[in-house]
CSV table of C-alpha atoms in Angstrom, one decimal:
chain,number,residue,atom,x,y,z
A,1,GLY,CA,-8.6,11.0,-9.2
A,2,GLU,CA,-7.6,9.6,-5.6
A,3,ASP,CA,-10.0,9.6,-3.0
A,4,VAL,CA,-7.1,10.0,-1.2
A,5,GLU,CA,-5.3,13.6,-1.5
A,6,GLN,CA,-1.6,14.2,-1.0
A,7,SER,CA,0.7,17.1,-1.3
A,8,LEU,CA,3.3,15.3,-3.9
A,9,PHE,CA,6.5,17.0,-2.9
A,10,LEU,CA,8.2,18.3,0.5
A,11,SER,CA,11.4,19.3,1.1
A,12,VAL,CA,13.1,20.3,4.4
A,13,ARG,CA,16.4,20.5,6.2
A,14,GLU,CA,17.7,17.5,8.2
A,15,GLY,CA,16.9,18.4,12.0
A,16,ASP,CA,13.9,20.1,10.9
A,17,SER,CA,10.0,18.7,11.6
A,18,SER,CA,8.4,17.4,8.6
A,19,VAL,CA,4.6,17.5,8.3
A,20,ILE,CA,3.3,15.4,5.3
A,21,ASN,CA,-0.6,16.3,5.4
A,22,CYS,CA,-3.4,14.0,3.4
A,23,THR,CA,-7.4,14.6,3.4
A,24,TYR,CA,-9.5,11.8,2.9
A,25,THR,CA,-13.2,11.6,1.6
A,26,ASP,CA,-15.3,8.5,3.0
A,27,SER,CA,-16.6,9.5,6.9
A,28,SER,CA,-16.8,6.2,7.3
A,29,SER,CA,-13.8,5.3,7.6
A,30,THR,CA,-12.3,3.2,10.4
A,31,TYR,CA,-8.6,3.2,10.1
A,32,LEU,CA,-5.7,5.5,8.8
A,33,TYR,CA,-2.7,4.5,7.9
A,34,TRP,CA,0.8,6.2,6.9
A,35,TYR,CA,2.8,3.8,4.8
A,36,LYS,CA,6.9,4.6,4.2
A,37,GLN,CA,8.0,3.6,1.1
A,38,GLU,CA,11.8,3.8,0.1
A,39,PRO,CA,13.5,3.5,-3.4
A,40,GLY,CA,13.1,-1.0,-4.6
A,41,ALA,CA,11.0,-1.6,-1.5
A,42,GLY,CA,8.0,-2.1,-0.5
A,43,LEU,CA,5.9,-0.3,2.3
A,44,GLN,CA,6.6,-0.1,5.6
A,45,LEU,CA,3.7,0.5,7.9
A,46,LEU,CA,5.2,3.7,10.2
A,47,THR,CA,1.6,3.7,12.3
A,48,TYR,CA,-1.9,3.9,11.9
A,49,ILE,CA,-5.0,5.4,14.2
A,50,PHE,CA,-8.2,4.6,14.8
A,51,SER,CA,-11.2,6.8,13.9
A,52,ASN,CA,-12.3,7.3,16.9
A,53,MET,CA,-8.5,8.9,18.4
A,54,ASP,CA,-7.4,12.9,17.5
A,55,MET,CA,-4.0,11.8,17.9
A,56,LYS,CA,-1.7,9.0,18.3
A,57,GLN,CA,2.5,9.5,19.1
A,58,ASP,CA,5.2,7.1,18.6
A,59,GLN,CA,8.9,8.2,19.3
A,60,ARG,CA,9.4,10.7,16.3
A,61,LEU,CA,6.1,10.2,14.9
A,62,THR,CA,2.8,11.9,15.6
A,63,VAL,CA,-0.5,11.8,13.8
A,64,LEU,CA,-3.1,14.1,14.0
A,65,LEU,CA,-6.6,13.2,13.1
A,66,ASN,CA,-9.3,15.8,12.4
A,67,LYS,CA,-12.4,13.6,11.5
A,68,LYS,CA,-14.4,16.9,10.8
A,69,ASP,CA,-12.5,18.3,8.2
A,70,LYS,CA,-11.3,14.5,6.9
A,71,HIS,CA,-7.8,16.1,7.7
A,72,LEU,CA,-4.8,13.6,8.5
A,73,SER,CA,-1.2,14.7,9.1
A,74,LEU,CA,1.6,13.1,9.8
A,75,ARG,CA,4.4,15.0,12.0
A,76,ILE,CA,8.2,13.7,11.9
A,77,ALA,CA,10.2,15.7,14.7
A,78,ASP,CA,14.1,15.7,14.0
A,79,THR,CA,13.9,14.6,10.9
A,80,GLN,CA,17.1,12.7,9.3
A,81,THR,CA,18.6,11.7,5.8
A,82,GLY,CA,17.2,8.2,6.2
A,83,ASP,CA,13.6,9.7,6.3
A,84,SER,CA,13.9,10.6,2.9
A,85,ALA,CA,11.2,8.5,0.8
A,86,ILE,CA,7.6,8.3,-0.1
A,87,TYR,CA,5.0,8.9,2.5
A,88,PHE,CA,1.8,7.2,1.8
A,89,CYS,CA,-1.7,8.0,3.4
A,90,ALA,CA,-4.4,5.6,3.3
A,91,GLU,CA,-7.6,4.7,5.1
A,92,ILE,CA,-9.6,1.5,5.1
A,93,LEU,CA,-13.6,1.7,5.3
A,94,TYR,CA,-16.1,0.4,7.4
A,95,ASN,CA,-18.3,-1.6,5.1
A,96,ASN,CA,-15.1,-3.0,3.2
A,97,ASN,CA,-11.7,-4.7,3.4
A,98,ASP,CA,-10.7,-1.9,0.4
A,99,MET,CA,-7.6,0.1,1.5
A,100,ARG,CA,-7.5,2.7,-0.6
A,101,PHE,CA,-4.2,5.1,-1.0
A,102,GLY,CA,-3.1,8.4,-1.5
A,103,ALA,CA,-0.8,8.9,-4.3
A,104,GLY,CA,2.3,9.5,-1.9
A,105,THR,CA,4.6,12.6,-0.7
A,106,ARG,CA,8.3,12.6,-1.7
A,107,LEU,CA,10.2,13.8,1.3
A,108,THR,CA,13.4,14.8,0.3
A,109,VAL,CA,15.6,15.7,3.6
A,110,LYS,CA,18.8,17.8,2.9
A,111,PRO,CA,21.7,18.2,5.2
B,1,GLU,CA,9.6,-13.1,12.2
B,2,ALA,CA,10.1,-13.3,8.4
B,3,GLY,CA,8.2,-10.9,5.9
B,4,VAL,CA,6.3,-11.2,3.6
B,5,ALA,CA,8.1,-13.0,0.5
B,6,GLN,CA,7.3,-12.3,-3.4
B,7,SER,CA,10.0,-13.6,-6.4
B,8,PRO,CA,10.5,-12.6,-9.0
B,9,ARG,CA,11.6,-9.2,-7.9
B,10,TYR,CA,12.0,-7.8,-11.7
B,11,LYS,CA,10.4,-9.3,-14.8
B,12,ILE,CA,10.4,-8.1,-18.3
B,13,ILE,CA,8.5,-9.2,-20.9
B,14,GLU,CA,6.7,-8.4,-24.4
B,15,LYS,CA,3.2,-7.9,-24.7
B,16,ARG,CA,0.9,-10.7,-25.3
B,17,GLN,CA,3.1,-12.9,-23.3
B,18,SER,CA,2.2,-14.1,-20.0
B,19,VAL,CA,3.9,-13.8,-16.8
B,20,ALA,CA,3.3,-15.4,-13.2
B,21,PHE,CA,4.2,-13.8,-9.7
B,22,TRP,CA,4.5,-15.8,-6.7
B,23,CYS,CA,3.5,-14.9,-2.8
B,24,ASN,CA,4.1,-16.3,0.6
B,25,PRO,CA,2.9,-14.4,3.4
B,26,ILE,CA,4.3,-13.7,6.7
B,27,SER,CA,2.9,-17.6,9.0
B,28,GLY,CA,-0.2,-17.8,10.5
B,29,HIS,CA,-1.5,-14.6,8.1
B,30,ALA,CA,-5.1,-15.7,6.9
B,31,THR,CA,-5.6,-12.6,4.6
B,32,LEU,CA,-3.5,-11.5,1.6
B,33,TYR,CA,-3.5,-8.7,-0.7
B,34,TRP,CA,-2.2,-8.4,-4.2
B,35,TYR,CA,-2.1,-4.4,-5.3
B,36,GLN,CA,-0.9,-3.0,-8.2
B,37,GLN,CA,1.1,0.3,-8.1
B,38,ILE,CA,1.5,2.3,-11.2
B,39,LEU,CA,4.5,4.5,-11.0
B,40,GLY,CA,3.6,7.8,-9.4
B,41,GLN,CA,0.6,6.5,-7.8
B,42,GLY,CA,-0.2,4.8,-4.3
B,43,PRO,CA,-1.3,0.7,-4.8
B,44,LYS,CA,-4.5,-0.3,-6.2
B,45,LEU,CA,-6.4,-3.0,-4.6
B,46,LEU,CA,-6.4,-6.1,-7.0
B,47,ILE,CA,-7.7,-9.5,-5.1
B,48,GLN,CA,-8.3,-9.9,-1.4
B,49,PHE,CA,-8.2,-13.8,0.0
B,50,GLN,CA,-9.3,-15.1,3.0
B,51,ASN,CA,-7.5,-18.2,4.1
B,52,ASN,CA,-8.1,-19.9,0.3
B,53,GLY,CA,-11.6,-18.2,-0.6
B,54,VAL,CA,-11.7,-14.7,-2.2
B,55,VAL,CA,-12.8,-11.8,-0.3
B,56,ASP,CA,-13.3,-8.9,-3.2
B,57,ASP,CA,-11.5,-9.4,-6.6
B,58,SER,CA,-13.9,-6.4,-7.8
B,59,GLN,CA,-10.7,-4.2,-9.2
B,60,LEU,CA,-9.2,-7.2,-11.0
B,61,PRO,CA,-9.1,-7.5,-14.5
B,62,LYS,CA,-10.6,-10.6,-15.0
B,63,ASP,CA,-10.4,-10.8,-18.6
B,64,ARG,CA,-6.7,-11.2,-18.2
B,65,PHE,CA,-5.9,-11.4,-14.7
B,66,SER,CA,-6.2,-14.4,-12.4
B,67,ALA,CA,-5.3,-15.2,-8.8
B,68,GLU,CA,-5.5,-18.5,-6.7
B,69,ARG,CA,-4.4,-19.1,-3.0
B,70,LEU,CA,-4.9,-23.0,-3.3
B,71,LYS,CA,-4.0,-24.3,0.0
B,72,GLY,CA,-4.7,-20.4,2.1
B,73,VAL,CA,-1.2,-20.0,1.9
B,74,ASP,CA,1.0,-18.9,-1.0
B,75,SER,CA,-0.8,-17.2,-3.8
B,76,THR,CA,0.3,-16.5,-7.4
B,77,LEU,CA,-1.3,-13.9,-9.9
B,78,LYS,CA,-0.9,-14.6,-13.0
B,79,ILE,CA,-1.6,-11.7,-16.3
B,80,GLN,CA,-2.6,-13.2,-19.9
B,81,PRO,CA,-2.0,-12.1,-22.0
B,82,ALA,CA,0.1,-8.6,-20.8
B,83,LYS,CA,-0.2,-5.3,-22.3
B,84,LEU,CA,1.9,-2.4,-21.9
B,85,GLU,CA,0.1,-0.6,-19.6
B,86,ASP,CA,0.4,-3.9,-17.2
B,87,SER,CA,3.6,-1.9,-16.5
B,88,ALA,CA,3.7,-1.5,-12.8
B,89,VAL,CA,5.1,-2.9,-9.2
B,90,TYR,CA,2.7,-5.8,-8.0
B,91,LEU,CA,2.9,-6.1,-4.6
B,92,CYS,CA,1.6,-8.7,-1.9
B,93,ALA,CA,0.5,-8.1,1.5
B,94,SER,CA,-0.9,-10.1,4.5
B,95,SER,CA,-2.5,-9.5,7.4
B,96,SER,CA,-3.5,-11.5,10.3
B,97,GLY,CA,-7.0,-11.1,9.9
B,98,LEU,CA,-10.1,-9.7,8.0
B,99,GLY,CA,-10.3,-5.8,7.9
B,100,GLY,CA,-6.3,-5.6,7.2
B,101,TYR,CA,-5.6,-3.2,10.4
B,102,GLU,CA,-2.1,-4.3,10.2
B,103,GLN,CA,-1.0,-4.9,6.1
B,104,TYR,CA,2.7,-6.4,5.9
B,105,PHE,CA,4.1,-5.7,2.4
B,106,GLY,CA,6.4,-8.3,0.5
B,107,PRO,CA,9.1,-5.9,-1.4
B,108,GLY,CA,7.3,-6.1,-5.0
B,109,THR,CA,7.8,-7.8,-8.4
B,110,ARG,CA,8.6,-5.1,-11.0
B,111,LEU,CA,6.9,-5.9,-13.9
B,112,THR,CA,8.0,-4.6,-17.1
B,113,VAL,CA,5.8,-5.1,-20.5
B,114,THR,CA,7.6,-3.6,-23.9
């Protein structure tokens, strides 16, 4: 199975907040990432957080990191239909350069 | 700034045939990555280059997959011979340095092996 785990689906109404959760297994992870993938497209880097941070905010995006529980979340405020996509959580380890991805969470935004 | 370019975007081949994918990273990016993304899964790293040297190819099936980055810029990934389970999207990414703190992805090549 995946070292990085995410729930597969999330459905919200337009204007609501979306929270996508991720758990990772390696406490030596240095950076944790959120990528967005729209149909037929590559991965778009949304944001990332260094492991010594608890929170990072960037416009409508808020990333929360709980190192004790190895839990990462992405909150999207005022979710829009254009936010419908697959969101991938990823970690990169201190001792190598291997970026490991979760299986992705498919976010569906209903009007 | 131009993004990561890949070609072709789509390829359909029969099993046991050969196929090659091309990637042009963002200008000035020293590190280049090839990932395999099987439908319904996250990308899995196949190989990583730093300039024209291989940093990590531990997950590359070397009996059939090969990759090169001869001049430290463009890269090609080849599969010979292809198997049905190679059907996937092959993503190329680049970053400015080792560690890959910000990896930028190309649109991918969707390979279907019949």
